[in-house]
PDB file of C-alpha atoms in Angstrom:
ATOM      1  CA  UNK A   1     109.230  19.116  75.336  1.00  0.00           C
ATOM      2  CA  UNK A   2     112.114  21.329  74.547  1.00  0.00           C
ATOM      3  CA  UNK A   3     112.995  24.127  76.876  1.00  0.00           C
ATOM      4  CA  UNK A   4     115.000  27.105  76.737  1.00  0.00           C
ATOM      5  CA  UNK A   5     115.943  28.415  80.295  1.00  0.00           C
ATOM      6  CA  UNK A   6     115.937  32.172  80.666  1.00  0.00           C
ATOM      7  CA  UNK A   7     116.469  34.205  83.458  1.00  0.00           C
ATOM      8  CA  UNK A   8     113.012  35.102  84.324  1.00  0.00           C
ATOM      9  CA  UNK A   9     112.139  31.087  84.158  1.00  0.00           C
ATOM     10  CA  UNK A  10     114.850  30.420  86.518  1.00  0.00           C
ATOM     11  CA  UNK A  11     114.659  32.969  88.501  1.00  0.00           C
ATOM     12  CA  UNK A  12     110.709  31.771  88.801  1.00  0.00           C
ATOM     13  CA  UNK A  13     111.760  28.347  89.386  1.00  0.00           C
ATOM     14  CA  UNK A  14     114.250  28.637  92.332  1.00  0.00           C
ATOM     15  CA  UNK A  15     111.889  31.291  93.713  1.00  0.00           C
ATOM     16  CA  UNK A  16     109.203  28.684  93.842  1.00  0.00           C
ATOM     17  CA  UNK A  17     110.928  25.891  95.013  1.00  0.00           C
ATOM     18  CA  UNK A  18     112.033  27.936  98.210  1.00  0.00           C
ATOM     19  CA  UNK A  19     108.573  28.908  98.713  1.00  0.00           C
ATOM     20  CA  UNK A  20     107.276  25.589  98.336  1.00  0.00           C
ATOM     21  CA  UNK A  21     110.334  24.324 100.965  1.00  0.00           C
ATOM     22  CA  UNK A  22     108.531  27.049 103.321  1.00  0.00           C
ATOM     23  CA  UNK A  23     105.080  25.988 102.849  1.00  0.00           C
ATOM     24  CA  UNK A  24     106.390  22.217 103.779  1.00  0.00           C
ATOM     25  CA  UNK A  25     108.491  23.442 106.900  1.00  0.00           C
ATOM     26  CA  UNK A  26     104.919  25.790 108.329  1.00  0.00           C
ATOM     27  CA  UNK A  27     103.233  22.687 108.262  1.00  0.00           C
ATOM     28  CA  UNK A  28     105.663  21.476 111.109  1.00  0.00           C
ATOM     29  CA  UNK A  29     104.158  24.564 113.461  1.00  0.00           C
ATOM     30  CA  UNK A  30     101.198  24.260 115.615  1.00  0.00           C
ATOM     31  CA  UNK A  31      97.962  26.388 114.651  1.00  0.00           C
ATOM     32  CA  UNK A  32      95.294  26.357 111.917  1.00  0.00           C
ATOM     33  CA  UNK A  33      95.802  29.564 110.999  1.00  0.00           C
ATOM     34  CA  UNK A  34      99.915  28.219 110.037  1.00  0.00           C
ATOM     35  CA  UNK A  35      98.367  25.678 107.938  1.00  0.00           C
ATOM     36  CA  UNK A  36      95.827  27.844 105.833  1.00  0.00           C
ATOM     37  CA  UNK A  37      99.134  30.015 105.321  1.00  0.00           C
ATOM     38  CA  UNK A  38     101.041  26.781 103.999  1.00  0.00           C
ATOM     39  CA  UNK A  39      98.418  25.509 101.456  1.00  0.00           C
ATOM     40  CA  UNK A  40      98.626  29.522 100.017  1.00  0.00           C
ATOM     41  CA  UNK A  41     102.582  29.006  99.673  1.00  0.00           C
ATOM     42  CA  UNK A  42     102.014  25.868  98.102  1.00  0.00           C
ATOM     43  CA  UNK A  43      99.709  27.493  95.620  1.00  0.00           C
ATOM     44  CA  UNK A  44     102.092  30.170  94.986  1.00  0.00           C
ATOM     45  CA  UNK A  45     105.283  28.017  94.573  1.00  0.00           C
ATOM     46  CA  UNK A  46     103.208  25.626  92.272  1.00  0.00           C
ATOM     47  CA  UNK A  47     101.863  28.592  90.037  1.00  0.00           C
ATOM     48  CA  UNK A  48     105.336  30.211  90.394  1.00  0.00           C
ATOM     49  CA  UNK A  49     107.398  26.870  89.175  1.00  0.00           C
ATOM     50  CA  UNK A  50     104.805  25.977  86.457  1.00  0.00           C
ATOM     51  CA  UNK A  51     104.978  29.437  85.060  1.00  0.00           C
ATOM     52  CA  UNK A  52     108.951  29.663  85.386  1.00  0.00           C
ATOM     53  CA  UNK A  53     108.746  26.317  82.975  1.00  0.00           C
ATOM     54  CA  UNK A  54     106.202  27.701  80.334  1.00  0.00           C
ATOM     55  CA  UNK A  55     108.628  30.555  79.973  1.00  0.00           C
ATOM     56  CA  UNK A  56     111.445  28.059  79.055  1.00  0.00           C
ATOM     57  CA  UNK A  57     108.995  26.321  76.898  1.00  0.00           C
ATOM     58  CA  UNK A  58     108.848  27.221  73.028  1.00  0.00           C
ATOM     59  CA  UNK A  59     105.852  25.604  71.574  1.00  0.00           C
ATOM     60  CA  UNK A  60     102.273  26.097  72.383  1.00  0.00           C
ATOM     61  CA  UNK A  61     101.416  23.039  72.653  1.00  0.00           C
ATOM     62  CA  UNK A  62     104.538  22.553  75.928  1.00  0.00           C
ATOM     63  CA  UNK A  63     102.859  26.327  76.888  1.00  0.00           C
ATOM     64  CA  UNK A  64      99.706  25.138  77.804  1.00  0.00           C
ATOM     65  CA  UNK A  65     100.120  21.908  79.311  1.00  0.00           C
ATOM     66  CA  UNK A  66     102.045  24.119  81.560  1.00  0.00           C
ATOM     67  CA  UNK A  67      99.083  26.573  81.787  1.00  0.00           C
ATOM     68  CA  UNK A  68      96.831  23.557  82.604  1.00  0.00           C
ATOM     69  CA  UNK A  69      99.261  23.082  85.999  1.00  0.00           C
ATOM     70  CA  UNK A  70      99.310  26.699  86.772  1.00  0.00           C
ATOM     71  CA  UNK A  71      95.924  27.087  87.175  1.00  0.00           C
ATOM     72  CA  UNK A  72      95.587  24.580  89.973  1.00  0.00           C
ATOM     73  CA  UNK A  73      97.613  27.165  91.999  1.00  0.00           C
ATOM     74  CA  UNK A  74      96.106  30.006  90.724  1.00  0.00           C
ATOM     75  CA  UNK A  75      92.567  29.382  90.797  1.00  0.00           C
ATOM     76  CA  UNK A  76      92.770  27.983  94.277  1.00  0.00           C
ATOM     77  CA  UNK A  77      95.008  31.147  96.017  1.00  0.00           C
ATOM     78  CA  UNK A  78      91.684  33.266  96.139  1.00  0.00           C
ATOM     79  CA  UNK A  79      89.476  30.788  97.997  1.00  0.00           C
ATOM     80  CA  UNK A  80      92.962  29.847 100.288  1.00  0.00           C
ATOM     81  CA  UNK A  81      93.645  33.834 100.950  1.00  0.00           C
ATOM     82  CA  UNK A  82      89.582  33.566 102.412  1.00  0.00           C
ATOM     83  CA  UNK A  83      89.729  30.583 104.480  1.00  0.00           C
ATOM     84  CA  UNK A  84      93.908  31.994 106.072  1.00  0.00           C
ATOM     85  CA  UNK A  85      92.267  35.573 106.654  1.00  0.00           C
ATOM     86  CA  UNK A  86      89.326  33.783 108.631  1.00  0.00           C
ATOM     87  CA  UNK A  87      91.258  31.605 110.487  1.00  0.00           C
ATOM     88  CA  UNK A  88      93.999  33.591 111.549  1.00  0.00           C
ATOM     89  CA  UNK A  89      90.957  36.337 112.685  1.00  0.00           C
ATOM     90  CA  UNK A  90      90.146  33.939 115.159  1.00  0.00           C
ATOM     91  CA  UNK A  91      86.370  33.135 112.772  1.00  0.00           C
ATOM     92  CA  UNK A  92      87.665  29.689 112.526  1.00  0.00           C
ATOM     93  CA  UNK A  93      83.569  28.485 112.941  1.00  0.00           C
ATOM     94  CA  UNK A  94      82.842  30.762 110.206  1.00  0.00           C
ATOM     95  CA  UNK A  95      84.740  28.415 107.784  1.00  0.00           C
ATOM     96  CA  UNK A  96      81.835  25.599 107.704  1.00  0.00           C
ATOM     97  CA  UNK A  97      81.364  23.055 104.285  1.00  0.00           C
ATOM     98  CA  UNK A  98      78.739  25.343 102.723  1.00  0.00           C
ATOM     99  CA  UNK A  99      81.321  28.029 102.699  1.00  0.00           C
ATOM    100  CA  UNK A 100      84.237  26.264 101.547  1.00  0.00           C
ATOM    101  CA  UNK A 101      82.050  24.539  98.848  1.00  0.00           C
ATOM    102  CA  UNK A 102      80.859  28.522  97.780  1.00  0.00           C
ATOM    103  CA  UNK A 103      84.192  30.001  97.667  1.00  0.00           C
ATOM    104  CA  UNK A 104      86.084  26.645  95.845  1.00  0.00           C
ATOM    105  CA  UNK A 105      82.765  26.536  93.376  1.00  0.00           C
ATOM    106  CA  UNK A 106      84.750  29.506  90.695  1.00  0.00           C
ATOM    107  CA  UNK A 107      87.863  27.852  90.949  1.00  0.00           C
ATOM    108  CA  UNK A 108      86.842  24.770  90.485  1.00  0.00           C
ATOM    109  CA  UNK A 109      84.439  25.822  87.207  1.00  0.00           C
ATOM    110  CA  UNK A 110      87.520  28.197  86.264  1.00  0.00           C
ATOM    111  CA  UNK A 111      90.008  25.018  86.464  1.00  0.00           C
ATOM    112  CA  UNK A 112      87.827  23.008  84.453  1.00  0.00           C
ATOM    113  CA  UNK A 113      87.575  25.983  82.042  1.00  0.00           C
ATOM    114  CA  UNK A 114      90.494  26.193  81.234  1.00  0.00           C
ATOM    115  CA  UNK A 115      91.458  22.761  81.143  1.00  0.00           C
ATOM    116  CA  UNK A 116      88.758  22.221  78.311  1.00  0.00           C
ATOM    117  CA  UNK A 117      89.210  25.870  76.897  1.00  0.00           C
ATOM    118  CA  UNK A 118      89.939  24.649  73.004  1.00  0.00           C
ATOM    119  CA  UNK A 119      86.178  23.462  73.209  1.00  0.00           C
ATOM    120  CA  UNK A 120      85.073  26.334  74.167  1.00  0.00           C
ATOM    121  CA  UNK A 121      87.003  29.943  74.657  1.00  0.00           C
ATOM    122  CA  UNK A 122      85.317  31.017  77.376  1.00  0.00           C
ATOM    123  CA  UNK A 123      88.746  31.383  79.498  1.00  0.00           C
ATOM    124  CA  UNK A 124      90.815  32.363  76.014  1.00  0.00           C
ATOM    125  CA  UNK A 125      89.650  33.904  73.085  1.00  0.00           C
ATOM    126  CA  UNK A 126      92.745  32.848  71.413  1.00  0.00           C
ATOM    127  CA  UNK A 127      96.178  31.993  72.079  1.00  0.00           C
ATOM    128  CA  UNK A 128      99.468  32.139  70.249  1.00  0.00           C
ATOM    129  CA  UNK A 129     103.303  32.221  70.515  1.00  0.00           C
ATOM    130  CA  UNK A 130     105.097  35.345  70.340  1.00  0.00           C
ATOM    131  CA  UNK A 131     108.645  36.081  69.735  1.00  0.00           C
ATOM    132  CA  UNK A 132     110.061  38.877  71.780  1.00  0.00           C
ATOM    133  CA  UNK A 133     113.677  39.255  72.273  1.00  0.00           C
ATOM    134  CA  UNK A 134     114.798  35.914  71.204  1.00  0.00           C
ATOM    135  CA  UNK A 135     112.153  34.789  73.932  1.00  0.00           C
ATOM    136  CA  UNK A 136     108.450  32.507  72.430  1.00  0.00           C
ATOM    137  CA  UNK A 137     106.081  34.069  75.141  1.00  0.00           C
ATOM    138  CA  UNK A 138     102.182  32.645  74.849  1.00  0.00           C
ATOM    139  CA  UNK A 139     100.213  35.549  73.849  1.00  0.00           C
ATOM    140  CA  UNK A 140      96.371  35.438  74.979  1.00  0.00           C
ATOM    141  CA  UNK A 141      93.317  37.343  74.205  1.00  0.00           C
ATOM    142  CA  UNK A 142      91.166  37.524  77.947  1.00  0.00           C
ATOM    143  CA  UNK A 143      87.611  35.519  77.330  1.00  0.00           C
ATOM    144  CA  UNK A 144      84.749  36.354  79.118  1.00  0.00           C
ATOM    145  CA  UNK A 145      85.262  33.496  82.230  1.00  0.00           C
ATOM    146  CA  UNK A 146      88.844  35.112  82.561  1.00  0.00           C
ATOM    147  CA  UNK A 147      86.702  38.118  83.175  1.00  0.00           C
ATOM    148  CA  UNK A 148      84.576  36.791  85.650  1.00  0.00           C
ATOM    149  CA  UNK A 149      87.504  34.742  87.115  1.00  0.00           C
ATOM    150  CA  UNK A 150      89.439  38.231  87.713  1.00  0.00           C
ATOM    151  CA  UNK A 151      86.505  39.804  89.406  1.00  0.00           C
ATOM    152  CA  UNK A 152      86.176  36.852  91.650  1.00  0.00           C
ATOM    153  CA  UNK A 153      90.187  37.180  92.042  1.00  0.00           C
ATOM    154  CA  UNK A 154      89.616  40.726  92.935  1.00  0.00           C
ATOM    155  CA  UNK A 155      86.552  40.791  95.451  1.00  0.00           C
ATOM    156  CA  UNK A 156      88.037  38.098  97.419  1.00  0.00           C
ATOM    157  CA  UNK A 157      91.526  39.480  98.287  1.00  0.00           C
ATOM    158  CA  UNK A 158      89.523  42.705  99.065  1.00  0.00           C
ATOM    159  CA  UNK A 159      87.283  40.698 101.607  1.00  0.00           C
ATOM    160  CA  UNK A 160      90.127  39.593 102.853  1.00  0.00           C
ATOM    161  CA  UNK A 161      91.968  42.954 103.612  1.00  0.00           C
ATOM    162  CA  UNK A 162      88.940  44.337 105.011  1.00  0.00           C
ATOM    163  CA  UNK A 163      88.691  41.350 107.278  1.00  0.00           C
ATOM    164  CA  UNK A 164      91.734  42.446 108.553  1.00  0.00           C
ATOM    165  CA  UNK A 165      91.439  45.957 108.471  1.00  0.00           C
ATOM    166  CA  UNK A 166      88.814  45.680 110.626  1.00  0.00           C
ATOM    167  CA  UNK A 167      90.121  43.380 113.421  1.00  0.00           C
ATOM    168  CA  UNK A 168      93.263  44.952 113.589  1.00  0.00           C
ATOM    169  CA  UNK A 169      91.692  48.087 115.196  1.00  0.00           C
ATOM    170  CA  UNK A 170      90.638  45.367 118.180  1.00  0.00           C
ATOM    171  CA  UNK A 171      94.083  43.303 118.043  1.00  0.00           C
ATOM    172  CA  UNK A 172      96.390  43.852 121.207  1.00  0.00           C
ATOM    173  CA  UNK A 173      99.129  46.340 120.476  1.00  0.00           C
ATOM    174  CA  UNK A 174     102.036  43.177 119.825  1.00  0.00           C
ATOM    175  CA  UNK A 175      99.997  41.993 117.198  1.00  0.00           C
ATOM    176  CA  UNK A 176      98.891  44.777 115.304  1.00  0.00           C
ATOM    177  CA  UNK A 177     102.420  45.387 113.494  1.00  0.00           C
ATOM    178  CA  UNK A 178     101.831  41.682 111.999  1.00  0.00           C
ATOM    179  CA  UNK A 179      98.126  42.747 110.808  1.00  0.00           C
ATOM    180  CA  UNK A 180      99.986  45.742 108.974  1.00  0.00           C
ATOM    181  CA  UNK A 181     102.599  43.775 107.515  1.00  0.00           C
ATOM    182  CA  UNK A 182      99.870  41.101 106.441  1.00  0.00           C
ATOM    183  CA  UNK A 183      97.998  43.658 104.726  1.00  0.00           C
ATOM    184  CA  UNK A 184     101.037  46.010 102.956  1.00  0.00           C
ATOM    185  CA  UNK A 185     101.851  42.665 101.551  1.00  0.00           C
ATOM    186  CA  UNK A 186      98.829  41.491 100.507  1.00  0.00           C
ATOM    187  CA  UNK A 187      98.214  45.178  98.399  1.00  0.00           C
ATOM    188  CA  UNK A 188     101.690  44.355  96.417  1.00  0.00           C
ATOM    189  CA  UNK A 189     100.186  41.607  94.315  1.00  0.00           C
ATOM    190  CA  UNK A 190      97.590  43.292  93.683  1.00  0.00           C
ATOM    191  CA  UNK A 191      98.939  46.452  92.627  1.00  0.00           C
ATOM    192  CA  UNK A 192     100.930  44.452  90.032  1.00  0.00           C
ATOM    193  CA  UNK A 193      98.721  42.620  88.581  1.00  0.00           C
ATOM    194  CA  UNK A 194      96.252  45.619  87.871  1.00  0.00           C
ATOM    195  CA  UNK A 195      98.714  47.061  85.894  1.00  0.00           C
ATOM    196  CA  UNK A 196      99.126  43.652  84.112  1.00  0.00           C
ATOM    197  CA  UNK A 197      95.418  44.111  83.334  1.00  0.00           C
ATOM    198  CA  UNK A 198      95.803  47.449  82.649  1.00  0.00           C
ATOM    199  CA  UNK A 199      98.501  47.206  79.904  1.00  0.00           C
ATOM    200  CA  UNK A 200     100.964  48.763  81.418  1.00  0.00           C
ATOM    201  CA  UNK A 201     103.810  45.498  81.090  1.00  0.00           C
ATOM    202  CA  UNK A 202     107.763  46.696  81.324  1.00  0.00           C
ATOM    203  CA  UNK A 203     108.287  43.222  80.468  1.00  0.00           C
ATOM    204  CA  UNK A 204     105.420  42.810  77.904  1.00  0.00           C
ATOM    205  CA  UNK A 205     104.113  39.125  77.860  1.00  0.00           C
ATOM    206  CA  UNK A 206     105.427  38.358  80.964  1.00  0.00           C
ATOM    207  CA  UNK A 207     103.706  38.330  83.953  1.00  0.00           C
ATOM    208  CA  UNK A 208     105.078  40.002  87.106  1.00  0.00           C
ATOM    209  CA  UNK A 209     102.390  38.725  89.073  1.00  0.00           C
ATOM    210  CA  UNK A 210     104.119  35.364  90.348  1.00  0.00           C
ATOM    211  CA  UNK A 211     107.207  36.981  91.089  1.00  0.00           C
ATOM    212  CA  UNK A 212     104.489  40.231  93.092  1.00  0.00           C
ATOM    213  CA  UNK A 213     103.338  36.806  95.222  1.00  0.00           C
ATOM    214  CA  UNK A 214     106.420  35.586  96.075  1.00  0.00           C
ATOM    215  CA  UNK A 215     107.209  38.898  97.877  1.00  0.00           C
ATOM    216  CA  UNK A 216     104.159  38.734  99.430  1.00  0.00           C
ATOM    217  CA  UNK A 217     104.457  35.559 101.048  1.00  0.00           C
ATOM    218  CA  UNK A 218     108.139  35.627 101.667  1.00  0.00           C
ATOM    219  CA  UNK A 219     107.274  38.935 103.417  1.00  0.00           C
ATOM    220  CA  UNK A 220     104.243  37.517 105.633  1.00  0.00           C
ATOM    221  CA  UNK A 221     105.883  34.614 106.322  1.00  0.00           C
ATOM    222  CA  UNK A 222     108.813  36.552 107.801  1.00  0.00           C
ATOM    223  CA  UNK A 223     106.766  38.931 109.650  1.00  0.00           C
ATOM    224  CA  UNK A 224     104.501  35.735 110.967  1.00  0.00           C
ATOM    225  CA  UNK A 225     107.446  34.450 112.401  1.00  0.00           C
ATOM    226  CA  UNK A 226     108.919  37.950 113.682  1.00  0.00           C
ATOM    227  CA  UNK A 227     106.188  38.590 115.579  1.00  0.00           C
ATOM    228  CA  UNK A 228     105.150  35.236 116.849  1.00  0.00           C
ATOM    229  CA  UNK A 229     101.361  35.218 116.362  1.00  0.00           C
ATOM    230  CA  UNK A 230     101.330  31.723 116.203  1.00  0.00           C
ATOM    231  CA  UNK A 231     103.030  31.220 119.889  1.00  0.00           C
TER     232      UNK A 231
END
């Protein structure tokens, strides 16, 4: 593979690895709810870092081996964001086998999608390299999975922030700054990535999206600790 380093790749990459050093150190804390929250900064540093190295990458071949490791973060974040929010809501029970096995059934079928995508096109329609400022960025036309995939995506961060929503209003009075913060953050990747979906790309190809869910969990992480929910 031959890479060309840019500054959105690096900035991706060191962004990741210090989110991935974070997930590592919550793991040290006490509390289910501090694990749940380390597999999703796992998940984000491992889409982040993959995606920081297909932008350095210039063929399409390099771009979708790297796309192939992406999606093992990115398919899994929804289901993770599911089983965090119910944990740290105190509905540990709630998260039983047939559950888990439910809400990991799309990413697993959307992994495997993609993975095998050239047989198919379910995930891509097509894909190609584009040249943009002296940068090759992959170029992809949505399939139909990727549309079912995003809806999934969609309806499970919303669960998740009305989860929240609603137990805030019964959380004691220290706690209910951390539910907000929680929250805000989780609306910013969201926010970004509509507009992704929407067209509306200052950067064109590239996806702001990674660099939305760093913020996000830098952000909760910060506020988990500020506020001590996990004493």
């Amino acid at each position: 593979m031959i890479f060309n380093f840019n500054v959105f790749s690096l900035i991706l990459i060191s962004a990741g690895l210090l989110t991935f050093y974070m997930s590592l150190s919550i793991f040290k804390k006490l509390g289910r709810a501090v694990y749940s929250f380390g597999y999703i900064m796992g998940a984000i540093a491992l889409w982040a870092i993959s995606y920081g190295i297909e932008l350095s990458c210039t063929s399409l071949d390099a771009m979708l081996f790297w796309v192939n490791v992406e999606y093992l973060g990115i398919a899994t974040l929804p289901a993770l964001w599911m089983v965090f929010v119910l944990t740290y809501i105190g509905k540990k029970s709630r998260v039983t086998g047939q559950l888990l096995a439910g809400i990991f059934s799309v990413p697993v079928i959307t992994i495997l999608l993609v993975w095998t995508n050239n047989l198919h096109h379910l995930h891509y329609t097509s894909v190609s390299v584009s040249q943009v400022d002296n940068y090759a960025l992959l170029d992809i036309v949505p399939g139909v999975w990727y549309q079912v995939f995003t809806i999934y995506f969609y309806v499970m961060l919303a669960m998740g922030i009305y989860f929240l929503v609603r137990q805030s209003r019964f959380a004691p009075v220290i706690y209910r700054k951390q539910y907000r913060t929680i929250i805000a953050s989780a609306l910013i990747p969201w926010a970004v990535n509509l507009l992704y979906l929407l067209g509306l790309r200052p950067l064109g190809h590239v996806d702001l999206t990674p660099f939305a869910f760093i913020c996000t969990a830098l952000i909760i992480a910060v506020g988990l600790q500020r506020y001590q929910r996990f004493d």
